[in-house]
């Protein structure tokens, strides 16, 4: 590594303790202008971060130089969301200097933990989709793939959730309030992004018709780069996020007329584009500002991609050999007409050639089958904002429907089903259809989800393009989700099998043979108990509640959504409560049932579920007849940082979605990796987790996707289940009669209506009995500590498939085909 030496110390790139310590001191004094009298904890955090940034930047420049020199194919990951969380701990883990830095800080009498906890989460995402993008960045760097992530640098990330009187309230997430030490602005990397205006026809000298887009409104996109280190491999990629700035500067005309404030105010409107992350998970909200955000990401990224390509080539037929673009859901799919527009209007290419290049470059990942999540933009909106793109989309669709006729026969209803532009009085642009037609590969995110895509939602398309649809089962990075968040378990594993598992997670299979080793089992259990004690302290501090670390920690953490069925777990808590009230001496396995998750601010039913859980908790936790054996906790503001505390402390992982509705899930993988047993339906990646860990080591219950389908077709009546199960009836009657709401019968009526009077779309009642019975098995097993721990170890040992390294290798082998670099450290 770099060797600029001052007094025997490697300044600003050395990874030894002395240079780290000296640089922390220098940054504190010279960069932050603080001395021992004025330093705050935040300053200390910043000086450590700056010290690490020096080293990251050094390696990033070397990495990028290498990719440039080798003219490597680049992978561009386009995502509206990156749910990153904190970075300091992650950077140190990936650079393998966490212990060194802790020692350097110790020399200065500083506590690493205190400094680490100064950092605010980068919460630029809602849930699984955004977290997946963050795990992918980690794996792409670790595998040495020349990848760049592109997104938006929102001023406000996902809202901060507070719980007040049991209700969710949303507070703005001012994550940049004190600055962000991890990104570097690139004032010279800025592009104009155009909106509105009109399409104009030009006749060129050779008689061909060309189009241009004129009279547009301009916004500036400015690049902010965050380094993404691979694990211990010398590679540093980066995430490039775009911030919107006004492009015009001050409107001189208004200015001269003395309208100073007006001239300035107008500019600020442009900056709204990157102001705030839309807080909806898996639901389409057709607002113009959101469409602007999507095009803003696409336009800036595409200009950046093309600029880099052109530095090394002017032959656009080579574009797909040098560029792969992966769209995380349909949100960035305007990249398809945008690339077409560039090739047609700027490069004056003919349509067929431009189209082949576009399709060969683009790939699209579908994340959900839920119909309310599908992006369908009103044509009127697209016409107004992006008139040239709308015309390109029409032409793509015209040619596509001709093709459908040739390949699949002249079937009008099929053509109408497949059309990119919907018909009718209020026509829409169907972004998933655009993504399928304009990409060479389309993938789902777990085997079951990908199969359902081919069989149901995209069946016509699969018949048309039999080789286009593929599966890429999601994964999680073992660096953050084991090494970083559960250091004691990581050390125990490394002591036994070495540390290859960190980049080759299948190595964990070597742990299998220790499942029957009593000493190992006890160590494994001790670590789990320690993690639970830490979480118990956190719960005491934040909720003022004592929980017993020896009780089973039964955890459901994820976005609050009816299909994820937090309600079913809540009904189980009520059932346990009623059994204990009926028989206070019941020999029940003590449980602490923990929930966390945000509801979209406009999702009234999900917010009411939060209130119900808190109301149940209030009753249960304050009843001395039951609260030695049962506690219920809702932790506010679920985030990556909170997940890192909860997952290592879990005994039971709740993955209980309505079968066919959870595309994959990744929380399920994090829990199993950290030695929790799963109770779950056969949905999403649960199916594959069961295959890996073995039927005996997971609790599967409930209706399967085909059963749900059949029940819906034959007519499902929730009352049948209500009447047939006394415990279910009792729980629902209590909710209805105000038992959990101080006699208020109105409050939870919408929940009762949804379950009993409006058909229980998510089939909570249909699965209740199977769930409660399976929970009985869970409780029985937990009493047998040895057996429970054995199964927990087997979960950790056999979950290697779900490393995002495996996922990324799958993408690269089958879609991107980029080279992999390795550099000297
Ligand atoms: C992993 C993760 C998710 C996704 O959880 P699912 O259970 O798969 O829905 C959501 N939010 C955060 C903070 C996560 O870390």
PDB file of C-alpha atoms in Angstrom, residues 169-440:
ATOM      1  CA  UNK A 169     -46.423   8.971  13.711  1.00  0.00           C
ATOM      2  CA  UNK A 170     -44.039   9.974  10.951  1.00  0.00           C
ATOM      3  CA  UNK A 171     -41.180  12.401  11.427  1.00  0.00           C
ATOM      4  CA  UNK A 172     -38.910  13.638   8.638  1.00  0.00           C
ATOM      5  CA  UNK A 173     -35.627  11.769   8.423  1.00  0.00           C
ATOM      6  CA  UNK A 174     -33.017  14.515   8.302  1.00  0.00           C
ATOM      7  CA  UNK A 175     -30.157  12.128   7.740  1.00  0.00           C
ATOM      8  CA  UNK A 176     -27.856  14.786   6.259  1.00  0.00           C
ATOM      9  CA  UNK A 177     -28.382  17.249   9.092  1.00  0.00           C
ATOM     10  CA  UNK A 178     -24.772  17.138  10.303  1.00  0.00           C
ATOM     11  CA  UNK A 179     -23.284  16.198   6.950  1.00  0.00           C
ATOM     12  CA  UNK A 180     -22.367  12.822   5.486  1.00  0.00           C
ATOM     13  CA  UNK A 181     -18.700  11.853   5.738  1.00  0.00           C
ATOM     14  CA  UNK A 182     -19.100   8.929   3.312  1.00  0.00           C
ATOM     15  CA  UNK A 183     -19.906  10.699   0.068  1.00  0.00           C
ATOM     16  CA  UNK A 184     -17.925  13.040  -2.124  1.00  0.00           C
ATOM     17  CA  UNK A 185     -19.630  15.574  -4.339  1.00  0.00           C
ATOM     18  CA  UNK A 186     -18.408  15.665  -7.945  1.00  0.00           C
ATOM     19  CA  UNK A 187     -19.358  19.200  -8.954  1.00  0.00           C
ATOM     20  CA  UNK A 188     -18.049  18.631 -12.457  1.00  0.00           C
ATOM     21  CA  UNK A 189     -19.988  15.424 -12.948  1.00  0.00           C
ATOM     22  CA  UNK A 190     -23.325  17.014 -13.648  1.00  0.00           C
ATOM     23  CA  UNK A 191     -25.855  16.538 -16.396  1.00  0.00           C
ATOM     24  CA  UNK A 192     -28.896  18.409 -17.584  1.00  0.00           C
ATOM     25  CA  UNK A 193     -32.142  16.459 -17.253  1.00  0.00           C
ATOM     26  CA  UNK A 194     -34.962  17.681 -19.450  1.00  0.00           C
ATOM     27  CA  UNK A 195     -38.703  17.613 -18.946  1.00  0.00           C
ATOM     28  CA  UNK A 196     -41.852  18.834 -20.724  1.00  0.00           C
ATOM     29  CA  UNK A 197     -41.440  20.560 -24.139  1.00  0.00           C
ATOM     30  CA  UNK A 198     -42.399  18.947 -27.409  1.00  0.00           C
ATOM     31  CA  UNK A 199     -41.212  16.615 -30.139  1.00  0.00           C
ATOM     32  CA  UNK A 200     -40.207  18.237 -33.422  1.00  0.00           C
ATOM     33  CA  UNK A 201     -39.691  16.620 -36.814  1.00  0.00           C
ATOM     34  CA  UNK A 202     -36.585  17.338 -38.850  1.00  0.00           C
ATOM     35  CA  UNK A 203     -36.005  16.311 -42.451  1.00  0.00           C
ATOM     36  CA  UNK A 204     -32.337  15.484 -42.949  1.00  0.00           C
ATOM     37  CA  UNK A 205     -30.487  15.873 -46.278  1.00  0.00           C
ATOM     38  CA  UNK A 206     -30.740  12.139 -47.093  1.00  0.00           C
ATOM     39  CA  UNK A 207     -34.508  12.281 -46.789  1.00  0.00           C
ATOM     40  CA  UNK A 208     -34.701  10.466 -43.463  1.00  0.00           C
ATOM     41  CA  UNK A 209     -36.946  11.831 -40.791  1.00  0.00           C
ATOM     42  CA  UNK A 210     -35.372  12.713 -37.477  1.00  0.00           C
ATOM     43  CA  UNK A 211     -36.931  13.860 -34.292  1.00  0.00           C
ATOM     44  CA  UNK A 212     -35.762  16.175 -31.588  1.00  0.00           C
ATOM     45  CA  UNK A 213     -37.096  17.153 -28.231  1.00  0.00           C
ATOM     46  CA  UNK A 214     -37.329  20.900 -27.802  1.00  0.00           C
ATOM     47  CA  UNK A 215     -38.446  23.718 -25.523  1.00  0.00           C
ATOM     48  CA  UNK A 216     -37.710  21.626 -22.507  1.00  0.00           C
ATOM     49  CA  UNK A 217     -37.399  22.562 -18.888  1.00  0.00           C
ATOM     50  CA  UNK A 218     -33.991  21.738 -17.437  1.00  0.00           C
ATOM     51  CA  UNK A 219     -32.871  20.420 -14.084  1.00  0.00           C
ATOM     52  CA  UNK A 220     -29.292  19.652 -13.146  1.00  0.00           C
ATOM     53  CA  UNK A 221     -28.233  16.290 -11.730  1.00  0.00           C
ATOM     54  CA  UNK A 222     -25.061  16.411  -9.618  1.00  0.00           C
ATOM     55  CA  UNK A 223     -23.125  13.259  -8.688  1.00  0.00           C
ATOM     56  CA  UNK A 224     -22.330  12.211  -5.103  1.00  0.00           C
ATOM     57  CA  UNK A 225     -20.147   9.114  -4.794  1.00  0.00           C
ATOM     58  CA  UNK A 226     -19.971   6.700  -1.878  1.00  0.00           C
ATOM     59  CA  UNK A 227     -17.154   4.137  -1.936  1.00  0.00           C
ATOM     60  CA  UNK A 228     -18.173   0.460  -1.748  1.00  0.00           C
ATOM     61  CA  UNK A 229     -15.288  -1.738  -0.616  1.00  0.00           C
ATOM     62  CA  UNK A 230     -15.200  -5.434  -1.374  1.00  0.00           C
ATOM     63  CA  UNK A 231     -14.361  -7.744   1.467  1.00  0.00           C
ATOM     64  CA  UNK A 232     -10.600  -7.780   2.037  1.00  0.00           C
ATOM     65  CA  UNK A 233      -9.779  -7.737  -1.700  1.00  0.00           C
ATOM     66  CA  UNK A 234      -8.472  -4.264  -2.467  1.00  0.00           C
ATOM     67  CA  UNK A 235     -11.464  -3.483  -4.695  1.00  0.00           C
ATOM     68  CA  UNK A 236     -13.492  -0.340  -4.091  1.00  0.00           C
ATOM     69  CA  UNK A 237     -16.490   0.327  -6.336  1.00  0.00           C
ATOM     70  CA  UNK A 238     -18.858   3.210  -5.772  1.00  0.00           C
ATOM     71  CA  UNK A 239     -22.493   4.151  -5.501  1.00  0.00           C
ATOM     72  CA  UNK A 240     -23.282   7.291  -7.489  1.00  0.00           C
ATOM     73  CA  UNK A 241     -26.368   9.133  -6.241  1.00  0.00           C
ATOM     74  CA  UNK A 242     -27.863  12.110  -8.079  1.00  0.00           C
ATOM     75  CA  UNK A 243     -28.975  15.291  -6.399  1.00  0.00           C
ATOM     76  CA  UNK A 244     -31.236  17.721  -8.241  1.00  0.00           C
ATOM     77  CA  UNK A 245     -30.204  21.328  -8.537  1.00  0.00           C
ATOM     78  CA  UNK A 246     -31.718  24.172 -10.433  1.00  0.00           C
ATOM     79  CA  UNK A 247     -30.144  24.582 -13.802  1.00  0.00           C
ATOM     80  CA  UNK A 248     -31.182  28.036 -14.936  1.00  0.00           C
ATOM     81  CA  UNK A 249     -29.598  29.996 -12.145  1.00  0.00           C
ATOM     82  CA  UNK A 250     -31.413  33.193 -11.453  1.00  0.00           C
ATOM     83  CA  UNK A 251     -34.034  34.271 -13.950  1.00  0.00           C
ATOM     84  CA  UNK A 252     -32.433  37.492 -15.158  1.00  0.00           C
ATOM     85  CA  UNK A 253     -35.633  39.026 -16.486  1.00  0.00           C
ATOM     86  CA  UNK A 254     -37.413  38.784 -13.160  1.00  0.00           C
ATOM     87  CA  UNK A 255     -34.273  39.858 -11.419  1.00  0.00           C
ATOM     88  CA  UNK A 256     -34.050  43.068 -13.407  1.00  0.00           C
ATOM     89  CA  UNK A 257     -37.631  43.875 -12.581  1.00  0.00           C
ATOM     90  CA  UNK A 258     -36.727  43.681  -8.936  1.00  0.00           C
ATOM     91  CA  UNK A 259     -38.529  40.383  -8.383  1.00  0.00           C
ATOM     92  CA  UNK A 260     -35.607  38.913  -6.494  1.00  0.00           C
ATOM     93  CA  UNK A 261     -37.581  36.519  -4.338  1.00  0.00           C
ATOM     94  CA  UNK A 262     -39.647  35.190  -7.253  1.00  0.00           C
ATOM     95  CA  UNK A 263     -36.554  34.597  -9.333  1.00  0.00           C
ATOM     96  CA  UNK A 264     -34.939  32.560  -6.602  1.00  0.00           C
ATOM     97  CA  UNK A 265     -38.084  30.716  -5.508  1.00  0.00           C
ATOM     98  CA  UNK A 266     -38.784  29.194  -8.901  1.00  0.00           C
ATOM     99  CA  UNK A 267     -35.359  27.588  -8.892  1.00  0.00           C
ATOM    100  CA  UNK A 268     -35.994  25.864  -5.634  1.00  0.00           C
ATOM    101  CA  UNK A 269     -38.889  23.933  -7.141  1.00  0.00           C
ATOM    102  CA  UNK A 270     -36.422  22.007  -9.299  1.00  0.00           C
ATOM    103  CA  UNK A 271     -34.614  20.791  -6.243  1.00  0.00           C
ATOM    104  CA  UNK A 272     -37.820  19.109  -5.082  1.00  0.00           C
ATOM    105  CA  UNK A 273     -37.053  16.215  -7.411  1.00  0.00           C
ATOM    106  CA  UNK A 274     -34.518  14.720  -5.010  1.00  0.00           C
ATOM    107  CA  UNK A 275     -36.199  16.006  -1.855  1.00  0.00           C
ATOM    108  CA  UNK A 276     -37.879  12.892  -0.484  1.00  0.00           C
ATOM    109  CA  UNK A 277     -38.134   9.136  -0.869  1.00  0.00           C
ATOM    110  CA  UNK A 278     -41.697   7.954  -1.520  1.00  0.00           C
ATOM    111  CA  UNK A 279     -42.527   5.915   1.589  1.00  0.00           C
ATOM    112  CA  UNK A 280     -44.655   3.242  -0.097  1.00  0.00           C
ATOM    113  CA  UNK A 281     -43.632  -0.377  -0.251  1.00  0.00           C
ATOM    114  CA  UNK A 282     -45.164  -2.459  -3.048  1.00  0.00           C
ATOM    115  CA  UNK A 283     -47.834   0.035  -3.993  1.00  0.00           C
ATOM    116  CA  UNK A 284     -47.965   2.290  -7.016  1.00  0.00           C
ATOM    117  CA  UNK A 285     -48.754   5.954  -6.411  1.00  0.00           C
ATOM    118  CA  UNK A 286     -49.123   7.679  -9.765  1.00  0.00           C
ATOM    119  CA  UNK A 287     -47.872  11.137  -8.859  1.00  0.00           C
ATOM    120  CA  UNK A 288     -46.055  13.338 -11.336  1.00  0.00           C
ATOM    121  CA  UNK A 289     -43.198  14.037  -8.907  1.00  0.00           C
ATOM    122  CA  UNK A 290     -42.486  10.330  -8.674  1.00  0.00           C
ATOM    123  CA  UNK A 291     -42.385  10.006 -12.481  1.00  0.00           C
ATOM    124  CA  UNK A 292     -39.996  12.951 -12.513  1.00  0.00           C
ATOM    125  CA  UNK A 293     -37.780  11.191  -9.981  1.00  0.00           C
ATOM    126  CA  UNK A 294     -37.720   8.031 -12.067  1.00  0.00           C
ATOM    127  CA  UNK A 295     -36.779   9.864 -15.240  1.00  0.00           C
ATOM    128  CA  UNK A 296     -34.270  11.992 -13.341  1.00  0.00           C
ATOM    129  CA  UNK A 297     -32.445   8.821 -12.227  1.00  0.00           C
ATOM    130  CA  UNK A 298     -32.602   7.317 -15.716  1.00  0.00           C
ATOM    131  CA  UNK A 299     -31.528  10.396 -17.666  1.00  0.00           C
ATOM    132  CA  UNK A 300     -28.559  11.314 -15.471  1.00  0.00           C
ATOM    133  CA  UNK A 301     -27.363   7.709 -15.215  1.00  0.00           C
ATOM    134  CA  UNK A 302     -27.678   7.095 -18.953  1.00  0.00           C
ATOM    135  CA  UNK A 303     -25.679  10.254 -19.773  1.00  0.00           C
ATOM    136  CA  UNK A 304     -22.993   9.100 -17.352  1.00  0.00           C
ATOM    137  CA  UNK A 305     -22.945   5.580 -18.816  1.00  0.00           C
ATOM    138  CA  UNK A 306     -22.723   6.847 -22.383  1.00  0.00           C
ATOM    139  CA  UNK A 307     -19.993   9.357 -21.518  1.00  0.00           C
ATOM    140  CA  UNK A 308     -17.868   6.583 -19.987  1.00  0.00           C
ATOM    141  CA  UNK A 309     -18.477   4.297 -22.964  1.00  0.00           C
ATOM    142  CA  UNK A 310     -17.514   7.023 -25.420  1.00  0.00           C
ATOM    143  CA  UNK A 311     -14.180   7.593 -23.692  1.00  0.00           C
ATOM    144  CA  UNK A 312     -13.154   4.219 -25.082  1.00  0.00           C
ATOM    145  CA  UNK A 313     -15.294   3.629 -28.148  1.00  0.00           C
ATOM    146  CA  UNK A 314     -17.455   5.352 -30.728  1.00  0.00           C
ATOM    147  CA  UNK A 315     -18.905   2.148 -32.133  1.00  0.00           C
ATOM    148  CA  UNK A 316     -22.305   1.738 -30.491  1.00  0.00           C
ATOM    149  CA  UNK A 317     -22.776  -1.767 -31.854  1.00  0.00           C
ATOM    150  CA  UNK A 318     -20.209  -2.647 -29.149  1.00  0.00           C
ATOM    151  CA  UNK A 319     -22.325  -1.029 -26.442  1.00  0.00           C
ATOM    152  CA  UNK A 320     -23.858  -4.273 -25.088  1.00  0.00           C
ATOM    153  CA  UNK A 321     -20.375  -5.817 -24.921  1.00  0.00           C
ATOM    154  CA  UNK A 322     -19.244  -3.040 -22.621  1.00  0.00           C
ATOM    155  CA  UNK A 323     -22.402  -2.164 -20.732  1.00  0.00           C
ATOM    156  CA  UNK A 324     -25.024  -4.129 -18.821  1.00  0.00           C
ATOM    157  CA  UNK A 325     -27.878  -2.259 -17.171  1.00  0.00           C
ATOM    158  CA  UNK A 326     -29.921  -4.004 -14.483  1.00  0.00           C
ATOM    159  CA  UNK A 327     -33.195  -2.357 -13.448  1.00  0.00           C
ATOM    160  CA  UNK A 328     -34.281  -2.992  -9.863  1.00  0.00           C
ATOM    161  CA  UNK A 329     -38.040  -3.352 -10.472  1.00  0.00           C
ATOM    162  CA  UNK A 330     -39.853  -1.308 -13.145  1.00  0.00           C
ATOM    163  CA  UNK A 331     -38.952   2.035 -11.547  1.00  0.00           C
ATOM    164  CA  UNK A 332     -35.939   2.639 -13.834  1.00  0.00           C
ATOM    165  CA  UNK A 333     -37.502   1.078 -16.953  1.00  0.00           C
ATOM    166  CA  UNK A 334     -37.690   4.432 -18.746  1.00  0.00           C
ATOM    167  CA  UNK A 335     -34.022   3.622 -19.424  1.00  0.00           C
ATOM    168  CA  UNK A 336     -35.347   1.595 -22.367  1.00  0.00           C
ATOM    169  CA  UNK A 337     -36.978   4.473 -24.305  1.00  0.00           C
ATOM    170  CA  UNK A 338     -34.207   6.778 -23.073  1.00  0.00           C
ATOM    171  CA  UNK A 339     -31.473   4.652 -24.647  1.00  0.00           C
ATOM    172  CA  UNK A 340     -33.586   4.400 -27.817  1.00  0.00           C
ATOM    173  CA  UNK A 341     -34.020   8.163 -27.867  1.00  0.00           C
ATOM    174  CA  UNK A 342     -30.288   8.698 -27.587  1.00  0.00           C
ATOM    175  CA  UNK A 343     -29.399   6.209 -30.320  1.00  0.00           C
ATOM    176  CA  UNK A 344     -32.109   7.515 -32.671  1.00  0.00           C
ATOM    177  CA  UNK A 345     -31.996  11.242 -32.061  1.00  0.00           C
ATOM    178  CA  UNK A 346     -28.353  11.833 -31.133  1.00  0.00           C
ATOM    179  CA  UNK A 347     -26.544   8.997 -32.925  1.00  0.00           C
ATOM    180  CA  UNK A 348     -29.032   8.967 -35.842  1.00  0.00           C
ATOM    181  CA  UNK A 349     -29.138   5.199 -35.861  1.00  0.00           C
ATOM    182  CA  UNK A 350     -31.917   3.349 -37.623  1.00  0.00           C
ATOM    183  CA  UNK A 351     -34.622   1.809 -35.475  1.00  0.00           C
ATOM    184  CA  UNK A 352     -33.740  -1.886 -35.850  1.00  0.00           C
ATOM    185  CA  UNK A 353     -30.103  -1.349 -34.956  1.00  0.00           C
ATOM    186  CA  UNK A 354     -30.944   0.879 -31.994  1.00  0.00           C
ATOM    187  CA  UNK A 355     -33.500  -1.631 -30.760  1.00  0.00           C
ATOM    188  CA  UNK A 356     -31.096  -4.583 -30.843  1.00  0.00           C
ATOM    189  CA  UNK A 357     -28.528  -2.606 -28.881  1.00  0.00           C
ATOM    190  CA  UNK A 358     -31.108  -1.548 -26.327  1.00  0.00           C
ATOM    191  CA  UNK A 359     -32.550  -5.012 -25.739  1.00  0.00           C
ATOM    192  CA  UNK A 360     -29.090  -6.579 -25.522  1.00  0.00           C
ATOM    193  CA  UNK A 361     -28.070  -4.034 -22.881  1.00  0.00           C
ATOM    194  CA  UNK A 362     -31.108  -4.013 -20.621  1.00  0.00           C
ATOM    195  CA  UNK A 363     -32.314  -6.496 -18.002  1.00  0.00           C
ATOM    196  CA  UNK A 364     -35.222  -6.156 -15.585  1.00  0.00           C
ATOM    197  CA  UNK A 365     -35.951  -7.684 -12.176  1.00  0.00           C
ATOM    198  CA  UNK A 366     -39.562  -8.159 -11.115  1.00  0.00           C
ATOM    199  CA  UNK A 367     -40.175  -7.925  -7.365  1.00  0.00           C
ATOM    200  CA  UNK A 368     -43.836  -8.666  -6.831  1.00  0.00           C
ATOM    201  CA  UNK A 369     -47.016 -10.226  -8.146  1.00  0.00           C
ATOM    202  CA  UNK A 370     -49.242  -7.872  -6.153  1.00  0.00           C
ATOM    203  CA  UNK A 371     -51.396  -6.057  -8.745  1.00  0.00           C
ATOM    204  CA  UNK A 372     -51.512  -2.817  -6.716  1.00  0.00           C
ATOM    205  CA  UNK A 373     -47.720  -2.551  -7.054  1.00  0.00           C
ATOM    206  CA  UNK A 374     -47.634  -2.562 -10.868  1.00  0.00           C
ATOM    207  CA  UNK A 375     -46.577   0.745 -12.334  1.00  0.00           C
ATOM    208  CA  UNK A 376     -49.103   1.995 -14.874  1.00  0.00           C
ATOM    209  CA  UNK A 377     -48.478   5.609 -15.805  1.00  0.00           C
ATOM    210  CA  UNK A 378     -51.345   7.586 -17.330  1.00  0.00           C
ATOM    211  CA  UNK A 379     -50.475   8.372 -20.948  1.00  0.00           C
ATOM    212  CA  UNK A 380     -51.603  11.956 -20.382  1.00  0.00           C
ATOM    213  CA  UNK A 381     -48.957  12.387 -17.694  1.00  0.00           C
ATOM    214  CA  UNK A 382     -46.177  10.829 -19.761  1.00  0.00           C
ATOM    215  CA  UNK A 383     -47.174  12.892 -22.803  1.00  0.00           C
ATOM    216  CA  UNK A 384     -46.912  16.097 -20.832  1.00  0.00           C
ATOM    217  CA  UNK A 385     -43.646  15.300 -19.041  1.00  0.00           C
ATOM    218  CA  UNK A 386     -41.811  13.188 -21.651  1.00  0.00           C
ATOM    219  CA  UNK A 387     -43.451  13.723 -25.061  1.00  0.00           C
ATOM    220  CA  UNK A 388     -40.594  12.287 -27.115  1.00  0.00           C
ATOM    221  CA  UNK A 389     -40.424   9.180 -24.936  1.00  0.00           C
ATOM    222  CA  UNK A 390     -44.144   8.597 -25.277  1.00  0.00           C
ATOM    223  CA  UNK A 391     -43.797   8.565 -29.045  1.00  0.00           C
ATOM    224  CA  UNK A 392     -40.929   6.110 -28.817  1.00  0.00           C
ATOM    225  CA  UNK A 393     -42.988   3.897 -26.499  1.00  0.00           C
ATOM    226  CA  UNK A 394     -45.859   3.981 -29.022  1.00  0.00           C
ATOM    227  CA  UNK A 395     -43.507   2.901 -31.776  1.00  0.00           C
ATOM    228  CA  UNK A 396     -41.985   0.141 -29.612  1.00  0.00           C
ATOM    229  CA  UNK A 397     -45.521  -1.054 -28.930  1.00  0.00           C
ATOM    230  CA  UNK A 398     -46.629  -0.877 -32.561  1.00  0.00           C
ATOM    231  CA  UNK A 399     -43.722  -3.031 -33.699  1.00  0.00           C
ATOM    232  CA  UNK A 400     -44.131  -5.350 -30.711  1.00  0.00           C
ATOM    233  CA  UNK A 401     -47.830  -5.997 -31.414  1.00  0.00           C
ATOM    234  CA  UNK A 402     -46.988  -6.731 -35.064  1.00  0.00           C
ATOM    235  CA  UNK A 403     -44.520  -9.267 -33.763  1.00  0.00           C
ATOM    236  CA  UNK A 404     -47.106 -10.774 -31.422  1.00  0.00           C
ATOM    237  CA  UNK A 405     -49.401 -11.285 -34.405  1.00  0.00           C
ATOM    238  CA  UNK A 406     -46.666 -13.084 -36.327  1.00  0.00           C
ATOM    239  CA  UNK A 407     -45.468 -15.236 -33.439  1.00  0.00           C
ATOM    240  CA  UNK A 408     -48.689 -15.993 -31.581  1.00  0.00           C
ATOM    241  CA  UNK A 409     -51.400 -15.561 -34.190  1.00  0.00           C
ATOM    242  CA  UNK A 410     -53.984 -12.838 -34.716  1.00  0.00           C
ATOM    243  CA  UNK A 411     -55.650 -13.029 -31.308  1.00  0.00           C
ATOM    244  CA  UNK A 412     -57.113  -9.623 -30.438  1.00  0.00           C
ATOM    245  CA  UNK A 413     -57.690 -10.318 -26.778  1.00  0.00           C
ATOM    246  CA  UNK A 414     -54.140 -11.553 -26.337  1.00  0.00           C
ATOM    247  CA  UNK A 415     -52.774  -8.457 -28.093  1.00  0.00           C
ATOM    248  CA  UNK A 416     -54.807  -6.292 -25.792  1.00  0.00           C
ATOM    249  CA  UNK A 417     -53.537  -8.195 -22.713  1.00  0.00           C
ATOM    250  CA  UNK A 418     -49.924  -7.807 -23.827  1.00  0.00           C
ATOM    251  CA  UNK A 419     -50.000  -4.227 -25.074  1.00  0.00           C
ATOM    252  CA  UNK A 420     -47.457  -1.867 -23.478  1.00  0.00           C
ATOM    253  CA  UNK A 421     -49.968   0.935 -23.770  1.00  0.00           C
ATOM    254  CA  UNK A 422     -53.324   0.068 -22.262  1.00  0.00           C
ATOM    255  CA  UNK A 423     -56.426   1.081 -24.144  1.00  0.00           C
ATOM    256  CA  UNK A 424     -59.620   2.712 -22.986  1.00  0.00           C
ATOM    257  CA  UNK A 425     -60.670   6.129 -21.899  1.00  0.00           C
ATOM    258  CA  UNK A 426     -57.660   6.621 -19.622  1.00  0.00           C
ATOM    259  CA  UNK A 427     -54.840   4.751 -21.343  1.00  0.00           C
ATOM    260  CA  UNK A 428     -51.728   3.874 -19.334  1.00  0.00           C
ATOM    261  CA  UNK A 429     -48.132   2.872 -20.019  1.00  0.00           C
ATOM    262  CA  UNK A 430     -47.585  -0.543 -18.454  1.00  0.00           C
ATOM    263  CA  UNK A 431     -43.993  -0.385 -17.193  1.00  0.00           C
ATOM    264  CA  UNK A 432     -43.593  -4.134 -16.607  1.00  0.00           C
ATOM    265  CA  UNK A 433     -44.605  -4.869 -20.212  1.00  0.00           C
ATOM    266  CA  UNK A 434     -42.150  -2.223 -21.404  1.00  0.00           C
ATOM    267  CA  UNK A 435     -39.459  -3.902 -19.288  1.00  0.00           C
ATOM    268  CA  UNK A 436     -40.161  -7.361 -20.684  1.00  0.00           C
ATOM    269  CA  UNK A 437     -40.231  -6.256 -24.313  1.00  0.00           C
ATOM    270  CA  UNK A 438     -37.173  -4.015 -23.993  1.00  0.00           C
ATOM    271  CA  UNK A 439     -34.887  -6.370 -22.028  1.00  0.00           C
ATOM    272  CA  UNK A 440     -33.058  -9.551 -22.982  1.00  0.00           C
TER     273      UNK A 440
END
